[in-house]
XYZ file of C-alpha atoms in Angstrom:
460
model
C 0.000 0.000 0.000
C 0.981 2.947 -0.276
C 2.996 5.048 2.522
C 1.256 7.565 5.184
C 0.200 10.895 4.063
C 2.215 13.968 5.353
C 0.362 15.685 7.998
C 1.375 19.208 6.167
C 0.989 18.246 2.694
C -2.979 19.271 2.702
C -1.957 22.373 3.483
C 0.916 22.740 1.113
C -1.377 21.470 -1.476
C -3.682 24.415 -1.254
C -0.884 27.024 -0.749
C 0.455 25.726 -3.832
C -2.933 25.848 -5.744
C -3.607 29.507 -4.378
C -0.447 30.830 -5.397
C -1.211 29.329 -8.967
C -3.898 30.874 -9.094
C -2.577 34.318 -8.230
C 0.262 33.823 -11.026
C -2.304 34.388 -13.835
C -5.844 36.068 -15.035
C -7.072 34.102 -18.034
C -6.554 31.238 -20.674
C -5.203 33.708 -23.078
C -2.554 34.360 -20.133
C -0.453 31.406 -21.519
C -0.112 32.410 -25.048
C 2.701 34.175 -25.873
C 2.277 36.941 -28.730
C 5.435 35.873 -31.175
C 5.376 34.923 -34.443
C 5.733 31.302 -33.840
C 3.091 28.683 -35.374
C 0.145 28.392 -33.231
C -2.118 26.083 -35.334
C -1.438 24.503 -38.462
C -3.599 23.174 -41.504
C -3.027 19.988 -42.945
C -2.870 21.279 -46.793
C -1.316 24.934 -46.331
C 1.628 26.105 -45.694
C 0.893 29.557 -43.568
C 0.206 28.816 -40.227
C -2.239 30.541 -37.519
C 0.692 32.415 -35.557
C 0.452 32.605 -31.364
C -0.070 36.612 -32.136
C -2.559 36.406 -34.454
C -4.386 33.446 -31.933
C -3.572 35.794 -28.609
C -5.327 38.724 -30.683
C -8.380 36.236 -31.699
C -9.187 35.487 -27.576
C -8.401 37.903 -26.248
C -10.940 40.063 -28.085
C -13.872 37.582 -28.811
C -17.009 38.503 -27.885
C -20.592 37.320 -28.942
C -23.954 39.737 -29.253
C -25.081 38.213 -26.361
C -26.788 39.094 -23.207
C -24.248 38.393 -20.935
C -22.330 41.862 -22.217
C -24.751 43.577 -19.443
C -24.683 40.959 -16.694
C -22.387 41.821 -13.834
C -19.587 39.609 -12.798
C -20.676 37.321 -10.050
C -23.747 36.414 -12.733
C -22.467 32.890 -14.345
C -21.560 32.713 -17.656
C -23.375 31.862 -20.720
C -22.770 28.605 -22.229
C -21.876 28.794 -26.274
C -22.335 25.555 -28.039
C -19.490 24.838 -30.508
C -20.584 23.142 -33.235
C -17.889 22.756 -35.854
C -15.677 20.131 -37.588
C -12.303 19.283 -36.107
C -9.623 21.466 -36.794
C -7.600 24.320 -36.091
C -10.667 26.664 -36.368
C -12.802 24.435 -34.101
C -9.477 24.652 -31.622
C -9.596 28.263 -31.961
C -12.657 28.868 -31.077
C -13.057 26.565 -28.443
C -10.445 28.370 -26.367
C -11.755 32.184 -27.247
C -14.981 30.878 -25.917
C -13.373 29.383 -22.978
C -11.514 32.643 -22.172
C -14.904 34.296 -22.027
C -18.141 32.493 -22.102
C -18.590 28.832 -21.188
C -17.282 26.278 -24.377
C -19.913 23.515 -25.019
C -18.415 21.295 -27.908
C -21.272 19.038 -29.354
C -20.088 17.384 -32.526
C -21.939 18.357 -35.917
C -22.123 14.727 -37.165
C -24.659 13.414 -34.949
C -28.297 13.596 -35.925
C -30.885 16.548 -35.699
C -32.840 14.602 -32.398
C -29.066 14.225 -30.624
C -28.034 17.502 -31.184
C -31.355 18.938 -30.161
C -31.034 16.619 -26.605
C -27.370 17.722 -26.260
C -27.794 21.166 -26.965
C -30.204 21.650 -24.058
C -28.960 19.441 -22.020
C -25.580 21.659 -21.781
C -27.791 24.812 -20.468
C -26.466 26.358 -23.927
C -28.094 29.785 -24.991
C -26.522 30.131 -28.338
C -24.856 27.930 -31.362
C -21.575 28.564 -33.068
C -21.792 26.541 -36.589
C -21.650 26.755 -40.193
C -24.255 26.798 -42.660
C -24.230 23.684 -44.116
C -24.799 22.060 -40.709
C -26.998 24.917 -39.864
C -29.364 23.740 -42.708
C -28.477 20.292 -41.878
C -29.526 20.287 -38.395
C -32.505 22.404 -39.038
C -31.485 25.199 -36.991
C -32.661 28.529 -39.218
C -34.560 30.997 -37.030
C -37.162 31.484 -40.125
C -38.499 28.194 -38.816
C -39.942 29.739 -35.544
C -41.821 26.052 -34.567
C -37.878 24.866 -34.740
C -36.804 24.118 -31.060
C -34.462 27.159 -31.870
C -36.879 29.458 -32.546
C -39.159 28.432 -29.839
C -36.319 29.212 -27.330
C -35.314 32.579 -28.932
C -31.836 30.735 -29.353
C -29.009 32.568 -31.638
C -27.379 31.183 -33.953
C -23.637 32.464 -35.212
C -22.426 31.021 -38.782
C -18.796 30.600 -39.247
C -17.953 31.248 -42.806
C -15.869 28.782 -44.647
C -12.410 28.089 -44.225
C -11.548 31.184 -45.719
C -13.535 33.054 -44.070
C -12.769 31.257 -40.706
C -9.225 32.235 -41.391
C -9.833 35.699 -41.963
C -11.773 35.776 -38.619
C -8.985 35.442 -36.432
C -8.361 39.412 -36.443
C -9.235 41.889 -33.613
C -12.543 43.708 -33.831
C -13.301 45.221 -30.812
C -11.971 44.417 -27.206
C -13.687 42.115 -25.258
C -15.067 42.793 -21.267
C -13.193 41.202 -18.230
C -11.845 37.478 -18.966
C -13.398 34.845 -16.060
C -11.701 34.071 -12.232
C -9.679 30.920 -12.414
C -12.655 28.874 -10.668
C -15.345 30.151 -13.086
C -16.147 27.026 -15.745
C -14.710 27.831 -19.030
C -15.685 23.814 -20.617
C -19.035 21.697 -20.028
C -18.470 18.308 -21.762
C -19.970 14.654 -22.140
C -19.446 11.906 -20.793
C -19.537 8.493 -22.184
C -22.087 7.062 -20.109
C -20.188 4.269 -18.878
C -21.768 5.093 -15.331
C -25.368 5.534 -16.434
C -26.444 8.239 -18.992
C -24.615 10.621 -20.078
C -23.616 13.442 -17.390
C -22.386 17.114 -18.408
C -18.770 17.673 -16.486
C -17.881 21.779 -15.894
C -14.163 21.906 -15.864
C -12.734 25.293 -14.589
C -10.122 27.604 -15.963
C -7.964 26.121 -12.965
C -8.508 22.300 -14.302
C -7.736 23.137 -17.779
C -4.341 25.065 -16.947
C -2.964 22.714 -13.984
C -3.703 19.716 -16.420
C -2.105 21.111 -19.332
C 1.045 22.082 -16.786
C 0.516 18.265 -15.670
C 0.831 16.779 -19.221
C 3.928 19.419 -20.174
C 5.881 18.052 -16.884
C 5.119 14.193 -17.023
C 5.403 13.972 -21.189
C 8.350 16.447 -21.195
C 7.019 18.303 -23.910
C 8.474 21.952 -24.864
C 7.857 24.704 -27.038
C 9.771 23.039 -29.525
C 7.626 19.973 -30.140
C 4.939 19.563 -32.973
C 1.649 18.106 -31.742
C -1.047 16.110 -34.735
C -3.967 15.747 -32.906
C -5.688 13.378 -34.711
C -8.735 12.779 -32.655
C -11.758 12.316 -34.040
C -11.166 9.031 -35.879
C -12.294 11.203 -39.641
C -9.633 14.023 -38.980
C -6.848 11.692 -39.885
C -3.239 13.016 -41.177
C -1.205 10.494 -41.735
C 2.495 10.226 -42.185
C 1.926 12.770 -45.352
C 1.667 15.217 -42.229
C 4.291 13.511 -40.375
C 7.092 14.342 -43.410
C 6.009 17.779 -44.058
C 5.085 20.014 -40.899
C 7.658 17.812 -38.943
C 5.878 16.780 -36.310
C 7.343 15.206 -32.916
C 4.742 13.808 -31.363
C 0.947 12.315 -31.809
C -1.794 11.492 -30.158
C -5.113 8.561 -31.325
C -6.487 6.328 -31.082
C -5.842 2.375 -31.063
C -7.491 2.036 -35.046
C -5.354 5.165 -36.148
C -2.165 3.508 -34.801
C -2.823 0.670 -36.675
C -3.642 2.171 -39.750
C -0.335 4.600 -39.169
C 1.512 0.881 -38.780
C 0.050 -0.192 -42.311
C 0.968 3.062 -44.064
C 4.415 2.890 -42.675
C 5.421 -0.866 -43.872
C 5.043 1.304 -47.249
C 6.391 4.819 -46.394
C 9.666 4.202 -45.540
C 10.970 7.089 -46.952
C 8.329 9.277 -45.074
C 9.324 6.816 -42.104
C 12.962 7.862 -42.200
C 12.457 11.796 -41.774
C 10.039 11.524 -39.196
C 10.755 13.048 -35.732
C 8.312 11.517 -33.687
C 9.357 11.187 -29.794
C 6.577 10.322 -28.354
C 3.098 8.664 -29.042
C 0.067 9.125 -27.054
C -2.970 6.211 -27.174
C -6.550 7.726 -25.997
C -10.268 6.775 -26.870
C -9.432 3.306 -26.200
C -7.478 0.500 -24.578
C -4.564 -0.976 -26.855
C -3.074 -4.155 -26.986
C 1.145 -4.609 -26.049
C 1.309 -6.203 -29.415
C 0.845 -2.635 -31.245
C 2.619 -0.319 -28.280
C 5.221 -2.521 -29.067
C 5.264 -2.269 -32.855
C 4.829 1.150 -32.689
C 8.059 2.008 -29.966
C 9.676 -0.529 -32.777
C 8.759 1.841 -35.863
C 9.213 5.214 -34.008
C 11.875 4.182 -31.914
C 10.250 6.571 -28.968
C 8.196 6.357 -25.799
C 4.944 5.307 -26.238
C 2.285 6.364 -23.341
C -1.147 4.419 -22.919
C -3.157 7.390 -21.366
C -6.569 5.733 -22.073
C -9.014 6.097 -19.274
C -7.727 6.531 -15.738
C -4.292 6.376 -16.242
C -2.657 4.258 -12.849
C -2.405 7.087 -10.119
C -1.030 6.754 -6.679
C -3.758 7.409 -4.374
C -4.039 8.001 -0.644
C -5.347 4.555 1.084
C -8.090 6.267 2.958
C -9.929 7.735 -0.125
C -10.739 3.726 -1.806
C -13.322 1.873 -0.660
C -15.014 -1.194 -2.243
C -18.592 -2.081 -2.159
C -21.262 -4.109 -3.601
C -23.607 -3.368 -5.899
C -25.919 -2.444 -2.116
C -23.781 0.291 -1.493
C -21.860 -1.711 1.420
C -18.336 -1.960 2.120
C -16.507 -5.368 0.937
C -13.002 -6.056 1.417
C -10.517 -5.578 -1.432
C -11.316 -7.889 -4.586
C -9.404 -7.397 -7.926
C -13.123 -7.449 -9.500
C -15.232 -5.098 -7.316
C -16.550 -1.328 -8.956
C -14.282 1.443 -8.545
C -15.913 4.506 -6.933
C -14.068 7.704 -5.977
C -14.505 10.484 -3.666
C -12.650 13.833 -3.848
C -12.930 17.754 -3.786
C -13.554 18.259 -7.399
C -15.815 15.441 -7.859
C -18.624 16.994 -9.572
C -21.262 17.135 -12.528
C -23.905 19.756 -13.410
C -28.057 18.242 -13.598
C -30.827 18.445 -11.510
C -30.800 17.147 -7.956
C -32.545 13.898 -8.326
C -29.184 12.708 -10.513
C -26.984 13.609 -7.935
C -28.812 12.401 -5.124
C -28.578 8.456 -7.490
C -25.208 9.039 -9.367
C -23.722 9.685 -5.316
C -23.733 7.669 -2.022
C -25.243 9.623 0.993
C -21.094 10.290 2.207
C -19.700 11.423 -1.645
C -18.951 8.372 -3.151
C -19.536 8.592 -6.798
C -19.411 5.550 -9.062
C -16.887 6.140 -12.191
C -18.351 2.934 -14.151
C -14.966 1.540 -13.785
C -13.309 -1.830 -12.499
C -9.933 -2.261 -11.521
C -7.445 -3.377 -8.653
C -4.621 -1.807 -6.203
C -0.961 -3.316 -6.483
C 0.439 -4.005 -3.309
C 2.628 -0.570 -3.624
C -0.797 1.591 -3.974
C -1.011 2.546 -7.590
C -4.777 1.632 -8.827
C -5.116 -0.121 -12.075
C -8.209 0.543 -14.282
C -8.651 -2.667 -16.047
C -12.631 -2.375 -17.492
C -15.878 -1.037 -17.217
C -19.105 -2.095 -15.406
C -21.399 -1.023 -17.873
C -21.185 -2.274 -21.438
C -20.326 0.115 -24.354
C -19.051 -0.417 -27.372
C -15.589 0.968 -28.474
C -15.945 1.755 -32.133
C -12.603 2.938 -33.147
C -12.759 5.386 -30.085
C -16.378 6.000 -30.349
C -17.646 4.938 -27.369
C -21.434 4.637 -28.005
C -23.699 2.958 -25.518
C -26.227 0.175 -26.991
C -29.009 1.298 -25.116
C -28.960 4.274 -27.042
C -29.362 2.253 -30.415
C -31.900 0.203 -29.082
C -33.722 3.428 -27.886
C -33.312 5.433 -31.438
C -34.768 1.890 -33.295
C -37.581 1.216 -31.067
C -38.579 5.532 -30.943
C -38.512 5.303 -34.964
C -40.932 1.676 -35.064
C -43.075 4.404 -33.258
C -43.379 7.143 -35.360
C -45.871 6.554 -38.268
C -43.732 8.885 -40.615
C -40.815 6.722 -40.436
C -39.508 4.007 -42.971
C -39.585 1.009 -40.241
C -42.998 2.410 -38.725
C -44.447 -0.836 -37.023
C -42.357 -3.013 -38.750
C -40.081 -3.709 -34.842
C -41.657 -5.080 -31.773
C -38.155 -5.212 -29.467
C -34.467 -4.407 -30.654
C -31.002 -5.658 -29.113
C -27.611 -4.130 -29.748
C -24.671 -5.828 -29.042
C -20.750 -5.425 -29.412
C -19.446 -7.327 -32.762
C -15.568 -7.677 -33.799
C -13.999 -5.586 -36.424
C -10.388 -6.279 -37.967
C -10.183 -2.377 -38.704
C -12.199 -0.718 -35.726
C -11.973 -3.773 -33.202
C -15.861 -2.879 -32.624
C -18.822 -1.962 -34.530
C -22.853 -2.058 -33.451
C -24.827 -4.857 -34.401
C -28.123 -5.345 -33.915
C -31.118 -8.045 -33.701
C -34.650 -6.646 -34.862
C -37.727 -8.475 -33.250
C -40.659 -7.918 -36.210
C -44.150 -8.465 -35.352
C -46.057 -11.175 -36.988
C -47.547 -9.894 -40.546
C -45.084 -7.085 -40.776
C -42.174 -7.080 -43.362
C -38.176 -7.507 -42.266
C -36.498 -4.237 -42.179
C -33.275 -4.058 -44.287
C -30.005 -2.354 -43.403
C -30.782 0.213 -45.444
C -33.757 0.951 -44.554
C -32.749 1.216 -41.201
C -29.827 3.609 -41.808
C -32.651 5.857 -43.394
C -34.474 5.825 -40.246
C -32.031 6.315 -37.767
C -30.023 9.139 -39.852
C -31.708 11.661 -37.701
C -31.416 10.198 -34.621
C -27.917 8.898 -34.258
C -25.123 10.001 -35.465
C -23.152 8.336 -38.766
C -20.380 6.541 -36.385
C -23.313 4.521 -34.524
């Protein structure tokens, strides 16, 4: 187990984190205005320079009402609804600097993004106008669930246009206090349904310092982000922007691995340090192949990561809520300051024990020197290529469109079952049984994609 707990270090702890917090005023704080490359496209040369992005946030401001709120009023929550890229990156941290950022991906039907939308509290939408149309979201339509609510919606131009937008236009009001929430995001669900998690200007800038220290990263190094799976660069990118680290998925390494039996040339220039696995467990077998073809550290950061925790803060109990003694297959549950999600009361009062034990959805076990292992989860999900989508959701979106007389499977399925199936590519995809009443036709696969298009997004 691990050792005892220094008497004084609760106290250091928070004289550290209050002199962190005096050492800075806002996100934008931490970006230096030179001429180095900020952000870079994938197909263009010219970058987006850390002037030119220190300019963009620092200045951003939305027509909203918030303008005329005073300080201690919370913040306004700005859904983000834009493909990945540098733009999307861009904007996500203007918005954090000043409003609340609620990234809700573009790709998912009109009925998701409707339920995550207002789920996140948001009172406006940052999109283009493709997805604008897309996702029915024109204010002309005033029965739309936009309209209704008096919601705004902001259009990004295209890329262009987005480019062009990263200039000055008038100064923004005061940035937000360093325990203000600059991000709401998702969860997966893997401890129920999905819950909307604030994180504070503090989390976001003592985790980045956290990931700088441990991965020893420097101004120097070249980050592709390459998460979601369908903003892939490949070792095209690797060769020309030179790049010295990365960070996917398990089904991008693998597809990285394939390229690179055939890029050797591309192989041979690259600078790649370090490689970073998220969205996803990974097998030895490809960490291993891919320390081989890098020759550099590879780091499997999926999930929980094994942390060192104090012995008095993990407890195991069954499924009643009641302590157990310590079994390698018992739920992991954590307790701690910052252990927190925003919804109504009723979910706290059933997501948390009656002492402020919340259940993470995850199993795992202690080594005998105290560092906790994450080695599962309790509630099954299936791990598309990183996509972690929860099969009660399809089974919910099937059974919702048998219901609706206006929809292609209308009464044609009684009961529906999704389940995990193997993939050589993606490890996982959906499958699904369909139970049809008696006298009603089989619904296709096609036929079923048409019906769920709106519901669920193209991944699931």
């Amino acid at each position: 187990m691990a050792g005892a707990w220094p008497a004084a270090a609760p106290y250091q702890h928070r004289h550290t984190l209050e002199h962190m917090k005096r050492s800075y005023d806002s996100l934008s704080t931490f970006i230096e205005p030179t001429d180095r490359p900020a952000f870079r496209f994938h197909d263009e040369k010219k970058p987006i320079s850390h002037r030119t992005l220190r300019g963009f946030v620092d200045n951003f401001t939305l027509p909203i009402p918030y303008a005329e709120r005073g300080p201690s009023v919370r913040k306004p929550v700005v859904c983000i609804a834009l493909s990945n890229g540098p733009i999307l990156a861009a904007v996500c941290l203007a918005v954090a600097n000043r409003y609340i950022a609620g990234p809700v991906s573009p790709a998912v039907g009109a009925a998701q993004f409707e339920a995550d939308v207002l789920q996140s509290g948001a009172s406006c939408i940052v999109t283009t106008r493709a997805d604008a149309d897309r996702l029915g979201l024109e204010h002309k339509f005033s029965s739309s669930w936009v309209g209704m609510r008096k919601m705004a919606v902001f259009l990004v131009n295209d890329r262009d246009g987005q480019r062009k937008a990263l200039v000055p236009e008038r100064r923004a009001t005061a940035a937000k206090q360093t325990d203000d929430i600059a991000i709401v995001l998702f969860t997966s669900g893997t401890s129920g349904t999905k819950k909307l998690v604030p994180i504070t200007v503090q989390n976001i800038v003592s985790g980045v310092s956290f990931v700088m220290e441990s991965w020893g990263l420097t101004e120097r190094d070249v980050c592709l982000n390459m998460m979601p799976l369908h903003h892939i660069g490949g070792l095209d990118i690797v060769e020309q922007l030179d790049l010295t680290w990365y960070y996917a998925s398990p089904t991008m390494h693998q597809m990285i691995l394939d390229a690179a039996d055939i890029r050797q040339e591309a192989l041979a220039k690259s600078r790649i340090r370090l490689v970073c696995n998220a969205a996803g467990g990974w097998l030895i077998l490809l960490a291993q192949r891919l320390r081989g073809t890098f020759g550099c550290a590879v780091l499997p950061s999926y999930g929980a990561c094994p942390s060192q925790l104090h012995p008095s803060r993990i407890s195991w109990i069954d499924l009643a809520r009641q302590a157990l003694r310590w079994d390698p297959t018992w739920q992991y549950w954590t307790r701690k300051e910052h252990c927190w999600f925003l919804g109504r009361w009723e979910e706290f009062v059933t997501a948390f024990t009656s002492d402020g034990w919340f259940d993470t959805g995850d199993i795992g076990y202690l080594s005998d020197d105290g560092w906790l292992f994450i080695t599962g989860r309790t509630k099954e999900v299936i791990n598309r290529g990183g996509e972690i989508i929860s099969p009660f959701e399809i089974e919910s979106a099937i059974v919702s469109a048998a219901k609706d007389p206006n929809s292609s499977i209308s009464s044609r399925v009684d009961q529906a079952l999704a389940f995990s199936v193997r993939h050589a590519v993606l490890q996982e995809v959906v499958g699904v049984v369909l139970f049809t009443p008696p006298g009603a036709r089989r619904v296709d696969l096609r036929q079923l994609h048409q019906a769920l298009r709106l519901s669920l997004q193209q991944a699931k």
